[in-house]
PDB file of C-alpha atoms in Angstrom:
ATOM      1  CA  ASP K   1      -9.843 -31.297 -92.334  1.00  0.00           C
ATOM      2  CA  SER K   2      -6.690 -29.154 -92.339  1.00  0.00           C
ATOM      3  CA  GLY K   3      -5.393 -30.498 -89.018  1.00  0.00           C
ATOM      4  CA  VAL K   4      -5.533 -27.019 -87.466  1.00  0.00           C
ATOM      5  CA  THR K   5      -7.956 -26.720 -84.566  1.00  0.00           C
ATOM      6  CA  GLN K   6      -9.477 -23.613 -83.071  1.00  0.00           C
ATOM      7  CA  THR K   7     -11.569 -23.175 -79.956  1.00  0.00           C
ATOM      8  CA  PRO K   8     -14.162 -22.023 -79.285  1.00  0.00           C
ATOM      9  CA  LYS K   9     -16.149 -22.125 -82.515  1.00  0.00           C
ATOM     10  CA  HIS K  10     -18.482 -19.385 -81.394  1.00  0.00           C
ATOM     11  CA  LEU K  11     -18.134 -16.722 -78.751  1.00  0.00           C
ATOM     12  CA  ILE K  12     -20.687 -14.128 -77.728  1.00  0.00           C
ATOM     13  CA  THR K  13     -19.649 -11.440 -75.304  1.00  0.00           C
ATOM     14  CA  ALA K  14     -20.297  -7.843 -74.361  1.00  0.00           C
ATOM     15  CA  THR K  15     -18.452  -4.632 -75.085  1.00  0.00           C
ATOM     16  CA  GLY K  16     -15.573  -3.963 -72.752  1.00  0.00           C
ATOM     17  CA  GLN K  17     -14.917  -7.634 -72.073  1.00  0.00           C
ATOM     18  CA  ARG K  18     -11.816  -9.705 -72.739  1.00  0.00           C
ATOM     19  CA  VAL K  19     -11.681 -13.036 -74.572  1.00  0.00           C
ATOM     20  CA  THR K  20      -9.032 -15.568 -75.512  1.00  0.00           C
ATOM     21  CA  LEU K  21      -9.049 -17.550 -78.747  1.00  0.00           C
ATOM     22  CA  ARG K  22      -6.987 -20.694 -78.996  1.00  0.00           C
ATOM     23  CA  CYS K  23      -5.280 -22.345 -81.954  1.00  0.00           C
ATOM     24  CA  SER K  24      -3.459 -25.665 -82.215  1.00  0.00           C
ATOM     25  CA  PRO K  25      -1.331 -26.001 -85.354  1.00  0.00           C
ATOM     26  CA  ARG K  26      -0.903 -29.094 -87.479  1.00  0.00           C
ATOM     27  CA  SER K  27       1.478 -31.616 -86.055  1.00  0.00           C
ATOM     28  CA  GLY K  28       5.025 -30.583 -86.919  1.00  0.00           C
ATOM     29  CA  ASP K  29       4.196 -27.046 -88.012  1.00  0.00           C
ATOM     30  CA  LEU K  30       6.255 -24.392 -86.263  1.00  0.00           C
ATOM     31  CA  SER K  31       4.533 -21.241 -87.465  1.00  0.00           C
ATOM     32  CA  VAL K  32       1.117 -19.852 -86.603  1.00  0.00           C
ATOM     33  CA  TYR K  33      -0.711 -16.948 -88.225  1.00  0.00           C
ATOM     34  CA  TRP K  34      -3.796 -15.058 -87.090  1.00  0.00           C
ATOM     35  CA  TYR K  35      -6.287 -13.385 -89.415  1.00  0.00           C
ATOM     36  CA  GLN K  36      -9.479 -11.404 -88.958  1.00  0.00           C
ATOM     37  CA  GLN K  37     -12.354 -11.458 -91.436  1.00  0.00           C
ATOM     38  CA  SER K  38     -15.194  -8.962 -91.143  1.00  0.00           C
ATOM     39  CA  LEU K  39     -17.703  -7.398 -93.503  1.00  0.00           C
ATOM     40  CA  ASP K  40     -16.222  -3.927 -92.934  1.00  0.00           C
ATOM     41  CA  GLN K  41     -12.514  -4.675 -93.111  1.00  0.00           C
ATOM     42  CA  GLY K  42     -12.409  -7.815 -95.222  1.00  0.00           C
ATOM     43  CA  LEU K  43      -9.569 -10.222 -94.562  1.00  0.00           C
ATOM     44  CA  GLN K  44      -6.697  -8.845 -92.542  1.00  0.00           C
ATOM     45  CA  PHE K  45      -3.445 -10.396 -91.448  1.00  0.00           C
ATOM     46  CA  LEU K  46      -2.910  -9.804 -87.750  1.00  0.00           C
ATOM     47  CA  ILE K  47       0.278 -11.504 -86.602  1.00  0.00           C
ATOM     48  CA  GLN K  48       2.649 -14.410 -87.211  1.00  0.00           C
ATOM     49  CA  TYR K  49       4.686 -16.485 -84.793  1.00  0.00           C
ATOM     50  CA  TYR K  50       7.480 -18.878 -85.502  1.00  0.00           C
ATOM     51  CA  ASN K  51       8.617 -21.346 -82.870  1.00  0.00           C
ATOM     52  CA  GLY K  52       7.475 -19.121 -80.042  1.00  0.00           C
ATOM     53  CA  GLU K  53       8.809 -15.842 -81.414  1.00  0.00           C
ATOM     54  CA  GLU K  54       6.878 -13.071 -83.102  1.00  0.00           C
ATOM     55  CA  ARG K  55       7.915 -12.886 -86.762  1.00  0.00           C
ATOM     56  CA  ALA K  56       5.570 -10.337 -88.344  1.00  0.00           C
ATOM     57  CA  LYS K  57       2.903  -7.983 -87.176  1.00  0.00           C
ATOM     58  CA  GLY K  58       0.125  -6.729 -89.411  1.00  0.00           C
ATOM     59  CA  ASN K  59      -2.980  -4.729 -88.621  1.00  0.00           C
ATOM     60  CA  ILE K  60      -3.264  -5.874 -85.039  1.00  0.00           C
ATOM     61  CA  LEU K  61      -4.789  -3.384 -82.634  1.00  0.00           C
ATOM     62  CA  GLU K  62      -3.017  -2.497 -79.398  1.00  0.00           C
ATOM     63  CA  ARG K  63      -5.978  -3.993 -77.523  1.00  0.00           C
ATOM     64  CA  PHE K  64      -5.113  -7.344 -79.075  1.00  0.00           C
ATOM     65  CA  SER K  65      -2.159  -9.503 -78.170  1.00  0.00           C
ATOM     66  CA  ALA K  66      -1.011 -12.983 -79.017  1.00  0.00           C
ATOM     67  CA  GLN K  67       1.576 -15.511 -78.039  1.00  0.00           C
ATOM     68  CA  GLN K  68       2.821 -18.915 -79.058  1.00  0.00           C
ATOM     69  CA  PHE K  69       3.608 -21.352 -76.297  1.00  0.00           C
ATOM     70  CA  PRO K  70       6.408 -23.948 -76.060  1.00  0.00           C
ATOM     71  CA  ASP K  71       3.992 -26.679 -77.200  1.00  0.00           C
ATOM     72  CA  LEU K  72       3.401 -24.431 -80.279  1.00  0.00           C
ATOM     73  CA  HIS K  73      -0.259 -23.712 -79.649  1.00  0.00           C
ATOM     74  CA  SER K  74      -1.164 -20.057 -79.860  1.00  0.00           C
ATOM     75  CA  GLU K  75      -3.614 -17.763 -78.161  1.00  0.00           C
ATOM     76  CA  LEU K  76      -5.061 -14.479 -79.366  1.00  0.00           C
ATOM     77  CA  ASN K  77      -6.237 -12.204 -76.580  1.00  0.00           C
ATOM     78  CA  LEU K  78      -8.761  -9.507 -77.370  1.00  0.00           C
ATOM     79  CA  SER K  79      -9.500  -6.940 -74.679  1.00  0.00           C
ATOM     80  CA  SER K  80     -11.743  -3.897 -74.201  1.00  0.00           C
ATOM     81  CA  LEU K  81     -13.917  -5.351 -76.899  1.00  0.00           C
ATOM     82  CA  GLU K  82     -15.888  -3.079 -79.188  1.00  0.00           C
ATOM     83  CA  LEU K  83     -18.802  -3.804 -81.492  1.00  0.00           C
ATOM     84  CA  GLY K  84     -16.451  -3.505 -84.456  1.00  0.00           C
ATOM     85  CA  ASP K  85     -14.370  -6.426 -83.197  1.00  0.00           C
ATOM     86  CA  SER K  86     -17.164  -8.802 -84.182  1.00  0.00           C
ATOM     87  CA  ALA K  87     -15.614 -10.969 -86.864  1.00  0.00           C
ATOM     88  CA  LEU K  88     -14.353 -14.385 -87.832  1.00  0.00           C
ATOM     89  CA  TYR K  89     -10.880 -15.040 -86.504  1.00  0.00           C
ATOM     90  CA  PHE K  90      -8.847 -17.643 -88.345  1.00  0.00           C
ATOM     91  CA  CYS K  91      -5.554 -19.112 -87.468  1.00  0.00           C
ATOM     92  CA  ALA K  92      -3.331 -20.923 -89.910  1.00  0.00           C
ATOM     93  CA  SER K  93      -0.159 -22.921 -89.545  1.00  0.00           C
ATOM     94  CA  SER K  94       2.742 -23.744 -91.776  1.00  0.00           C
ATOM     95  CA  ALA K  95       5.848 -25.829 -91.506  1.00  0.00           C
ATOM     96  CA  SER K  96       8.554 -23.167 -91.338  1.00  0.00           C
ATOM     97  CA  GLY K  97       6.783 -19.838 -91.686  1.00  0.00           C
ATOM     98  CA  THR K  98       8.566 -18.826 -94.862  1.00  0.00           C
ATOM     99  CA  SER K  99       7.002 -17.223 -97.913  1.00  0.00           C
ATOM    100  CA  THR K 100       7.151 -20.493 -99.830  1.00  0.00           C
ATOM    101  CA  ASP K 101       5.101 -22.385 -97.272  1.00  0.00           C
ATOM    102  CA  THR K 102       1.524 -23.430 -97.808  1.00  0.00           C
ATOM    103  CA  GLN K 103      -0.646 -22.231 -94.959  1.00  0.00           C
ATOM    104  CA  TYR K 104      -3.329 -24.521 -93.544  1.00  0.00           C
ATOM    105  CA  PHE K 105      -6.302 -22.782 -92.014  1.00  0.00           C
ATOM    106  CA  GLY K 106      -8.373 -23.685 -89.021  1.00  0.00           C
ATOM    107  CA  PRO K 107     -12.185 -23.567 -89.028  1.00  0.00           C
ATOM    108  CA  GLY K 108     -12.271 -20.178 -87.339  1.00  0.00           C
ATOM    109  CA  THR K 109     -13.812 -18.645 -84.242  1.00  0.00           C
ATOM    110  CA  ARG K 110     -16.835 -16.438 -84.770  1.00  0.00           C
ATOM    111  CA  LEU K 111     -16.798 -13.612 -82.250  1.00  0.00           C
ATOM    112  CA  THR K 112     -19.933 -11.584 -81.642  1.00  0.00           C
ATOM    113  CA  VAL K 113     -19.670  -8.511 -79.450  1.00  0.00           C
ATOM    114  CA  LEU K 114     -23.009  -7.194 -78.211  1.00  0.00           C
TER     115      LEU K 114
ATOM    116  CA  GLU L   1       0.654   1.865 -98.725  1.00  0.00           C
ATOM    117  CA  LEU L   2       0.210  -1.480-100.438  1.00  0.00           C
ATOM    118  CA  LYS L   3      -3.208  -1.913-102.008  1.00  0.00           C
ATOM    119  CA  VAL L   4      -4.568  -5.051-103.600  1.00  0.00           C
ATOM    120  CA  GLU L   5      -7.520  -4.872-105.952  1.00  0.00           C
ATOM    121  CA  GLN L   6      -9.461  -7.754-107.399  1.00  0.00           C
ATOM    122  CA  ASN L   7     -11.909  -7.697-110.228  1.00  0.00           C
ATOM    123  CA  PRO L   8     -14.542  -8.551-110.812  1.00  0.00           C
ATOM    124  CA  LEU L   9     -16.039  -8.572-107.321  1.00  0.00           C
ATOM    125  CA  PHE L  10     -18.868 -10.826-108.446  1.00  0.00           C
ATOM    126  CA  LEU L  11     -18.881 -13.284-111.297  1.00  0.00           C
ATOM    127  CA  SER L  12     -21.745 -15.428-112.454  1.00  0.00           C
ATOM    128  CA  MET L  13     -20.867 -17.815-115.222  1.00  0.00           C
ATOM    129  CA  GLN L  14     -22.257 -20.807-117.020  1.00  0.00           C
ATOM    130  CA  GLU L  15     -20.786 -24.241-116.618  1.00  0.00           C
ATOM    131  CA  GLY L  16     -18.304 -25.032-119.319  1.00  0.00           C
ATOM    132  CA  LYS L  17     -17.216 -21.421-119.866  1.00  0.00           C
ATOM    133  CA  ASN L  18     -13.789 -19.909-119.296  1.00  0.00           C
ATOM    134  CA  TYR L  19     -13.088 -16.792-117.297  1.00  0.00           C
ATOM    135  CA  THR L  20     -10.296 -14.872-115.608  1.00  0.00           C
ATOM    136  CA  ILE L  21     -10.096 -13.142-112.231  1.00  0.00           C
ATOM    137  CA  TYR L  22      -7.591 -10.306-111.954  1.00  0.00           C
ATOM    138  CA  CYS L  23      -5.516  -9.224-108.964  1.00  0.00           C
ATOM    139  CA  ASN L  24      -3.646  -5.905-109.175  1.00  0.00           C
ATOM    140  CA  TYR L  25      -1.328  -4.608-106.494  1.00  0.00           C
ATOM    141  CA  SER L  26       0.278  -1.252-105.971  1.00  0.00           C
ATOM    142  CA  THR L  27       3.863  -1.852-104.925  1.00  0.00           C
ATOM    143  CA  THR L  28       6.817  -4.086-105.585  1.00  0.00           C
ATOM    144  CA  SER L  29       6.312  -7.670-104.582  1.00  0.00           C
ATOM    145  CA  ASP L  30       7.202 -11.062-105.956  1.00  0.00           C
ATOM    146  CA  ARG L  31       5.095 -13.086-103.572  1.00  0.00           C
ATOM    147  CA  LEU L  32       1.448 -13.653-104.418  1.00  0.00           C
ATOM    148  CA  TYR L  33      -1.047 -16.124-103.007  1.00  0.00           C
ATOM    149  CA  TRP L  34      -4.477 -17.348-104.035  1.00  0.00           C
ATOM    150  CA  TYR L  35      -7.060 -18.746-101.644  1.00  0.00           C
ATOM    151  CA  ARG L  36     -10.514 -20.220-101.894  1.00  0.00           C
ATOM    152  CA  GLN L  37     -13.301 -19.812 -99.361  1.00  0.00           C
ATOM    153  CA  ASP L  38     -16.551 -21.768 -99.560  1.00  0.00           C
ATOM    154  CA  PRO L  39     -19.626 -20.109 -98.025  1.00  0.00           C
ATOM    155  CA  GLY L  40     -19.508 -20.302 -94.245  1.00  0.00           C
ATOM    156  CA  LYS L  41     -16.181 -22.121 -94.336  1.00  0.00           C
ATOM    157  CA  SER L  42     -12.540 -21.416 -93.726  1.00  0.00           C
ATOM    158  CA  LEU L  43      -9.855 -20.581 -96.249  1.00  0.00           C
ATOM    159  CA  GLU L  44      -7.961 -23.030 -98.400  1.00  0.00           C
ATOM    160  CA  SER L  45      -4.599 -22.211 -99.928  1.00  0.00           C
ATOM    161  CA  LEU L  46      -4.627 -22.699-103.696  1.00  0.00           C
ATOM    162  CA  PHE L  47      -1.399 -21.324-105.122  1.00  0.00           C
ATOM    163  CA  VAL L  48       1.848 -19.717-104.025  1.00  0.00           C
ATOM    164  CA  LEU L  49       3.502 -17.668-106.802  1.00  0.00           C
ATOM    165  CA  LEU L  50       7.034 -16.635-105.994  1.00  0.00           C
ATOM    166  CA  SER L  51       8.607 -15.056-109.059  1.00  0.00           C
ATOM    167  CA  ASN L  52       7.901 -13.129-112.213  1.00  0.00           C
ATOM    168  CA  GLY L  53       6.384 -15.401-114.833  1.00  0.00           C
ATOM    169  CA  ALA L  54       5.404 -18.068-112.308  1.00  0.00           C
ATOM    170  CA  VAL L  55       2.514 -20.228-113.448  1.00  0.00           C
ATOM    171  CA  LYS L  56       0.773 -22.858-111.370  1.00  0.00           C
ATOM    172  CA  GLN L  57      -2.103 -25.129-112.352  1.00  0.00           C
ATOM    173  CA  GLU L  58      -4.408 -27.362-110.396  1.00  0.00           C
ATOM    174  CA  GLY L  59      -7.335 -28.948-112.192  1.00  0.00           C
ATOM    175  CA  ARG L  60      -9.405 -26.267-113.898  1.00  0.00           C
ATOM    176  CA  LEU L  61      -7.573 -23.401-112.182  1.00  0.00           C
ATOM    177  CA  MET L  62      -4.388 -21.768-113.407  1.00  0.00           C
ATOM    178  CA  ALA L  63      -2.651 -18.849-111.726  1.00  0.00           C
ATOM    179  CA  SER L  64       0.077 -16.643-113.114  1.00  0.00           C
ATOM    180  CA  LEU L  65       2.156 -13.727-111.899  1.00  0.00           C
ATOM    181  CA  ASP L  66       3.563 -10.745-113.791  1.00  0.00           C
ATOM    182  CA  THR L  67       5.568  -8.730-111.275  1.00  0.00           C
ATOM    183  CA  LYS L  68       6.416  -6.011-113.799  1.00  0.00           C
ATOM    184  CA  ALA L  69       2.737  -5.311-114.400  1.00  0.00           C
ATOM    185  CA  ARG L  70       1.963  -6.001-110.721  1.00  0.00           C
ATOM    186  CA  LEU L  71      -0.754  -8.343-111.860  1.00  0.00           C
ATOM    187  CA  SER L  72      -1.800 -11.880-111.138  1.00  0.00           C
ATOM    188  CA  THR L  73      -4.542 -13.774-112.904  1.00  0.00           C
ATOM    189  CA  LEU L  74      -6.589 -16.785-111.894  1.00  0.00           C
ATOM    190  CA  HIS L  75      -7.943 -18.467-114.994  1.00  0.00           C
ATOM    191  CA  ILE L  76     -10.871 -20.843-114.814  1.00  0.00           C
ATOM    192  CA  THR L  77     -11.225 -23.357-117.609  1.00  0.00           C
ATOM    193  CA  ALA L  78     -14.538 -25.071-118.387  1.00  0.00           C
ATOM    194  CA  ALA L  79     -16.102 -24.063-115.089  1.00  0.00           C
ATOM    195  CA  VAL L  80     -18.084 -26.558-113.045  1.00  0.00           C
ATOM    196  CA  HIS L  81     -20.523 -25.905-110.209  1.00  0.00           C
ATOM    197  CA  ASP L  82     -18.035 -27.130-107.582  1.00  0.00           C
ATOM    198  CA  LEU L  83     -15.840 -24.127-108.310  1.00  0.00           C
ATOM    199  CA  SER L  84     -18.466 -21.791-106.853  1.00  0.00           C
ATOM    200  CA  ALA L  85     -16.710 -20.009-103.986  1.00  0.00           C
ATOM    201  CA  THR L  86     -15.027 -16.738-103.108  1.00  0.00           C
ATOM    202  CA  TYR L  87     -11.446 -16.408-104.327  1.00  0.00           C
ATOM    203  CA  PHE L  88      -8.951 -14.125-102.621  1.00  0.00           C
ATOM    204  CA  CYS L  89      -5.520 -13.051-103.683  1.00  0.00           C
ATOM    205  CA  ALA L  90      -2.967 -11.792-101.183  1.00  0.00           C
ATOM    206  CA  VAL L  91       0.353 -10.047-101.628  1.00  0.00           C
ATOM    207  CA  GLU L  92       3.260 -10.167 -99.227  1.00  0.00           C
ATOM    208  CA  ARG L  93       5.010  -6.891 -98.634  1.00  0.00           C
ATOM    209  CA  GLU L  94       8.440  -7.749 -99.928  1.00  0.00           C
ATOM    210  CA  GLY L  95      10.626  -9.242 -97.246  1.00  0.00           C
ATOM    211  CA  THR L  96       8.209  -8.523 -94.409  1.00  0.00           C
ATOM    212  CA  TYR L  97       6.044 -11.648 -94.045  1.00  0.00           C
ATOM    213  CA  LYS L  98       3.059  -9.267 -93.907  1.00  0.00           C
ATOM    214  CA  TYR L  99       0.111 -10.104 -96.128  1.00  0.00           C
ATOM    215  CA  ILE L 100      -2.435  -7.774 -97.722  1.00  0.00           C
ATOM    216  CA  PHE L 101      -5.597  -9.350 -99.093  1.00  0.00           C
ATOM    217  CA  GLY L 102      -7.741  -8.373-102.010  1.00  0.00           C
ATOM    218  CA  THR L 103     -11.456  -7.840-101.582  1.00  0.00           C
ATOM    219  CA  GLY L 104     -12.301 -11.264-102.972  1.00  0.00           C
ATOM    220  CA  THR L 105     -14.198 -12.397-106.064  1.00  0.00           C
ATOM    221  CA  ARG L 106     -17.424 -14.230-105.439  1.00  0.00           C
ATOM    222  CA  LEU L 107     -17.823 -16.793-108.192  1.00  0.00           C
ATOM    223  CA  LYS L 108     -21.096 -18.523-108.937  1.00  0.00           C
ATOM    224  CA  VAL L 109     -21.140 -21.219-111.584  1.00  0.00           C
ATOM    225  CA  LEU L 110     -24.595 -21.878-112.931  1.00  0.00           C
ATOM    226  CA  ALA L 111     -25.561 -25.334-114.117  1.00  0.00           C
TER     227      ALA L 111
END
Protein backbone atom coordinates (compact mmCIF):
# COMPACT_ATOMS: atom_id res chain seq x y z
CA ASP A 1 0.00 0.00 0.00
CA SER A 2 1.56 3.26 -1.21
CA GLY A 3 -0.54 5.48 1.06
CA VAL A 4 -2.07 7.25 -1.95
CA THR A 5 -5.82 6.77 -2.28
CA GLN A 6 -8.00 7.27 -5.31
CA THR A 7 -11.76 7.21 -5.65
CA PRO A 8 -13.73 5.80 -7.27
CA LYS A 9 -12.00 2.59 -8.34
CA HIS A 10 -14.28 2.13 -11.31
CA LEU A 11 -16.45 4.55 -13.20
CA ILE A 12 -18.75 3.81 -16.11
CA THR A 13 -20.38 6.70 -17.90
CA ALA A 14 -21.65 7.80 -21.28
CA THR A 15 -20.20 9.99 -23.98
CA GLY A 16 -20.71 13.68 -23.39
CA GLN A 17 -20.81 13.34 -19.62
CA ARG A 18 -18.55 14.87 -16.99
CA VAL A 19 -16.79 13.01 -14.18
CA THR A 20 -14.52 13.89 -11.29
CA LEU A 21 -11.69 11.67 -10.06
CA ARG A 22 -10.29 12.21 -6.61
CA CYS A 23 -6.81 11.63 -5.20
CA SER A 24 -5.52 11.91 -1.64
CA PRO A 25 -1.72 12.01 -1.40
CA ARG A 26 0.43 10.33 1.21
CA SER A 27 0.55 12.13 4.50
CA GLY A 28 3.10 14.94 4.27
CA ASP A 29 3.46 14.89 0.49
CA LEU A 30 2.94 18.27 -1.13
CA SER A 31 2.95 17.31 -4.80
CA VAL A 32 0.39 15.40 -6.82
CA TYR A 33 0.71 14.08 -10.37
CA TRP A 34 -1.93 12.73 -12.73
CA TYR A 35 -1.31 10.13 -15.42
CA GLN A 36 -3.44 8.40 -18.03
CA GLN A 37 -2.82 4.85 -19.22
CA SER A 38 -4.64 3.49 -22.25
CA LEU A 39 -3.99 0.82 -24.85
CA ASP A 40 -3.84 3.43 -27.63
CA GLN A 41 -1.73 6.12 -26.00
CA GLY A 42 0.24 4.16 -23.43
CA LEU A 43 1.25 6.01 -20.29
CA GLN A 44 0.97 9.77 -20.44
CA PHE A 45 1.79 12.43 -17.91
CA LEU A 46 -1.11 14.85 -17.59
CA ILE A 47 -0.36 17.44 -14.93
CA GLN A 48 1.50 18.13 -11.69
CA TYR A 49 0.58 20.27 -8.72
CA TYR A 50 2.73 21.43 -5.87
CA ASN A 51 1.17 22.82 -2.72
CA GLY A 52 -1.93 23.98 -4.55
CA GLU A 53 -0.18 25.47 -7.58
CA GLU A 54 0.15 23.98 -11.03
CA ARG A 55 3.80 23.12 -11.67
CA ALA A 56 3.83 21.28 -15.01
CA LYS A 57 1.36 20.44 -17.69
CA GLY A 58 1.77 17.51 -20.04
CA ASN A 59 -0.59 16.02 -22.58
CA ILE A 60 -3.75 17.14 -20.85
CA LEU A 61 -6.69 17.87 -23.12
CA GLU A 62 -8.56 21.16 -22.85
CA ARG A 63 -11.65 19.17 -21.83
CA PHE A 64 -9.75 18.04 -18.75
CA SER A 65 -8.90 20.17 -15.76
CA ALA A 66 -7.45 19.57 -12.35
CA GLN A 67 -6.84 21.32 -9.09
CA GLN A 68 -5.20 20.73 -5.76
CA PHE A 69 -7.05 21.91 -2.70
CA PRO A 70 -5.70 23.46 0.53
CA ASP A 71 -5.88 20.05 2.25
CA LEU A 72 -3.64 18.82 -0.64
CA HIS A 73 -6.11 16.38 -2.14
CA SER A 74 -6.54 16.73 -5.87
CA GLU A 75 -9.35 16.31 -8.34
CA LEU A 76 -9.20 15.62 -12.05
CA ASN A 77 -12.28 16.74 -13.95
CA LEU A 78 -13.02 15.19 -17.31
CA SER A 79 -15.80 16.72 -19.39
CA SER A 80 -17.49 16.12 -22.75
CA LEU A 81 -16.26 12.57 -22.48
CA GLU A 82 -15.42 10.61 -25.60
CA LEU A 83 -14.95 6.89 -26.13
CA GLY A 84 -11.21 7.47 -26.40
CA ASP A 85 -11.09 8.82 -22.85
CA SER A 86 -11.61 5.30 -21.52
CA ALA A 87 -8.44 4.56 -19.61
CA LEU A 88 -6.82 4.01 -16.25
CA TYR A 89 -6.12 7.26 -14.46
CA PHE A 90 -3.40 7.18 -11.84
CA CYS A 91 -2.38 9.80 -9.43
CA ALA A 92 0.93 9.84 -7.63
CA SER A 93 2.35 11.95 -4.84
CA SER A 94 5.79 12.96 -3.76
CA ALA A 95 7.26 14.94 -0.93
CA SER A 96 8.42 18.09 -2.71
CA GLY A 97 7.67 17.57 -6.38
CA THR A 98 11.27 17.81 -7.51
CA SER A 99 13.00 15.59 -10.04
CA THR A 100 14.84 13.72 -7.30
CA ASP A 101 11.66 12.67 -5.53
CA THR A 102 10.29 9.17 -5.58
CA GLN A 103 6.69 9.17 -6.70
CA TYR A 104 4.17 6.92 -4.95
CA PHE A 105 1.25 5.81 -7.06
CA GLY A 106 -2.35 5.27 -6.15
CA PRO A 107 -4.33 2.21 -7.25
CA GLY A 108 -5.94 4.05 -10.14
CA THR A 109 -9.44 4.79 -11.37
CA ARG A 110 -10.65 2.80 -14.34
CA LEU A 111 -12.89 4.96 -16.50
CA THR A 112 -15.11 3.37 -19.10
CA VAL A 113 -16.96 5.64 -21.50
CA LEU A 114 -19.81 3.95 -23.36
CA GLU B 1 9.67 16.25 -29.89
CA LEU B 2 11.03 13.97 -27.18
CA LYS B 3 10.60 10.30 -27.98
CA VAL B 4 11.37 7.40 -25.68
CA GLU B 5 11.83 3.92 -27.09
CA GLN B 6 12.16 0.71 -25.16
CA ASN B 7 13.30 -2.63 -26.41
CA PRO B 8 12.46 -5.33 -26.41
CA LEU B 9 8.70 -4.87 -26.08
CA PHE B 10 8.27 -8.45 -24.91
CA LEU B 11 10.79 -10.63 -23.16
CA SER B 12 10.37 -14.22 -22.11
CA MET B 13 13.27 -15.61 -20.18
CA GLN B 14 14.20 -18.59 -18.07
CA GLU B 15 14.75 -18.31 -14.36
CA GLY B 16 18.37 -17.85 -13.51
CA LYS B 17 19.27 -16.06 -16.75
CA ASN B 18 20.51 -12.50 -17.18
CA TYR B 19 19.06 -9.95 -19.54
CA THR B 20 19.00 -6.24 -20.29
CA ILE B 21 16.16 -3.89 -21.20
CA TYR B 22 17.12 -0.80 -23.17
CA CYS B 23 15.61 2.69 -23.06
CA ASN B 24 16.64 5.19 -25.75
CA TYR B 25 15.51 8.79 -25.84
CA SER B 26 15.77 11.44 -28.49
CA THR B 27 16.77 14.66 -26.78
CA THR B 28 18.95 16.02 -24.04
CA SER B 29 17.97 14.92 -20.58
CA ASP B 30 19.73 13.88 -17.42
CA ARG B 31 16.68 12.66 -15.58
CA LEU B 32 15.52 9.10 -16.16
CA TYR B 33 13.11 6.95 -14.19
CA TRP B 34 12.25 3.26 -14.13
CA TYR B 35 8.92 1.86 -13.00
CA ARG B 36 7.39 -1.55 -12.55
CA GLN B 37 3.76 -2.46 -13.15
CA ASP B 38 2.31 -5.84 -12.19
CA PRO B 39 -0.66 -7.06 -14.25
CA GLY B 40 -3.82 -5.20 -13.28
CA LYS B 41 -1.94 -3.13 -10.71
CA SER B 42 -0.59 0.35 -10.31
CA LEU B 43 2.93 1.59 -10.91
CA GLU B 44 5.84 1.30 -8.54
CA SER B 45 8.87 3.56 -8.74
CA LEU B 46 12.08 1.56 -9.04
CA PHE B 47 14.93 3.95 -9.79
CA VAL B 48 15.62 7.64 -10.25
CA LEU B 49 18.78 8.31 -12.31
CA LEU B 50 19.89 11.91 -12.21
CA SER B 51 23.26 12.23 -13.90
CA ASN B 52 25.51 10.76 -16.54
CA GLY B 53 27.04 7.52 -15.31
CA ALA B 54 24.48 7.08 -12.54
CA VAL B 55 24.03 3.47 -11.48
CA LYS B 56 21.45 2.20 -9.03
CA GLN B 57 20.87 -1.35 -7.82
CA GLU B 58 18.09 -3.01 -5.92
CA GLY B 59 18.15 -6.77 -5.54
CA ARG B 60 18.43 -8.40 -8.95
CA LEU B 61 17.81 -5.15 -10.84
CA MET B 62 20.46 -2.62 -11.80
CA ALA B 63 19.82 0.55 -13.77
CA SER B 64 22.34 2.82 -15.43
CA LEU B 65 22.27 6.04 -17.40
CA ASP B 66 24.51 7.25 -20.23
CA THR B 67 23.33 10.75 -21.11
CA LYS B 68 25.82 11.10 -23.97
CA ALA B 69 24.39 8.05 -25.70
CA ARG B 70 20.88 8.97 -24.51
CA LEU B 71 20.52 5.45 -23.23
CA SER B 72 19.50 3.80 -20.02
CA THR B 73 19.65 0.10 -19.30
CA LEU B 74 17.83 -2.06 -16.78
CA HIS B 75 19.83 -5.20 -16.16
CA ILE B 76 18.25 -8.27 -14.64
CA THR B 77 20.54 -10.73 -12.92
CA ALA B 78 19.54 -14.35 -12.31
CA ALA B 79 15.88 -13.71 -13.01
CA VAL B 80 13.20 -15.15 -10.76
CA HIS B 81 9.48 -15.55 -11.44
CA ASP B 82 8.58 -12.66 -9.11
CA LEU B 83 10.23 -10.25 -11.53
CA SER B 84 7.54 -10.92 -14.12
CA ALA B 85 5.94 -7.53 -14.78
CA THR B 86 5.94 -4.67 -17.26
CA TYR B 87 8.83 -2.24 -16.88
CA PHE B 88 8.59 1.35 -18.05
CA CYS B 89 11.24 3.98 -18.39
CA ALA B 90 10.39 7.67 -18.41
CA VAL B 91 12.44 10.73 -19.29
CA GLU B 92 11.91 14.21 -17.94
CA ARG B 93 12.19 16.99 -20.46
CA GLU B 94 15.11 18.87 -19.02
CA GLY B 95 14.02 21.46 -16.51
CA THR B 96 10.31 21.10 -17.25
CA TYR B 97 8.99 18.49 -14.78
CA LYS B 98 7.23 16.91 -17.78
CA TYR B 99 7.62 13.16 -18.20
CA ILE B 100 7.57 11.08 -21.38
CA PHE B 101 7.15 7.34 -20.99
CA GLY B 102 8.49 4.51 -23.05
CA THR B 103 6.17 1.86 -24.43
CA GLY B 104 7.04 -0.61 -21.69
CA THR B 105 8.73 -4.01 -21.73
CA ARG B 106 6.59 -6.93 -20.71
CA LEU B 107 8.82 -9.42 -18.95
CA LYS B 108 7.82 -13.00 -18.31
CA VAL B 109 10.16 -15.19 -16.30
CA LEU B 110 9.53 -18.86 -16.85
CA ALA B 111 10.17 -21.35 -14.07
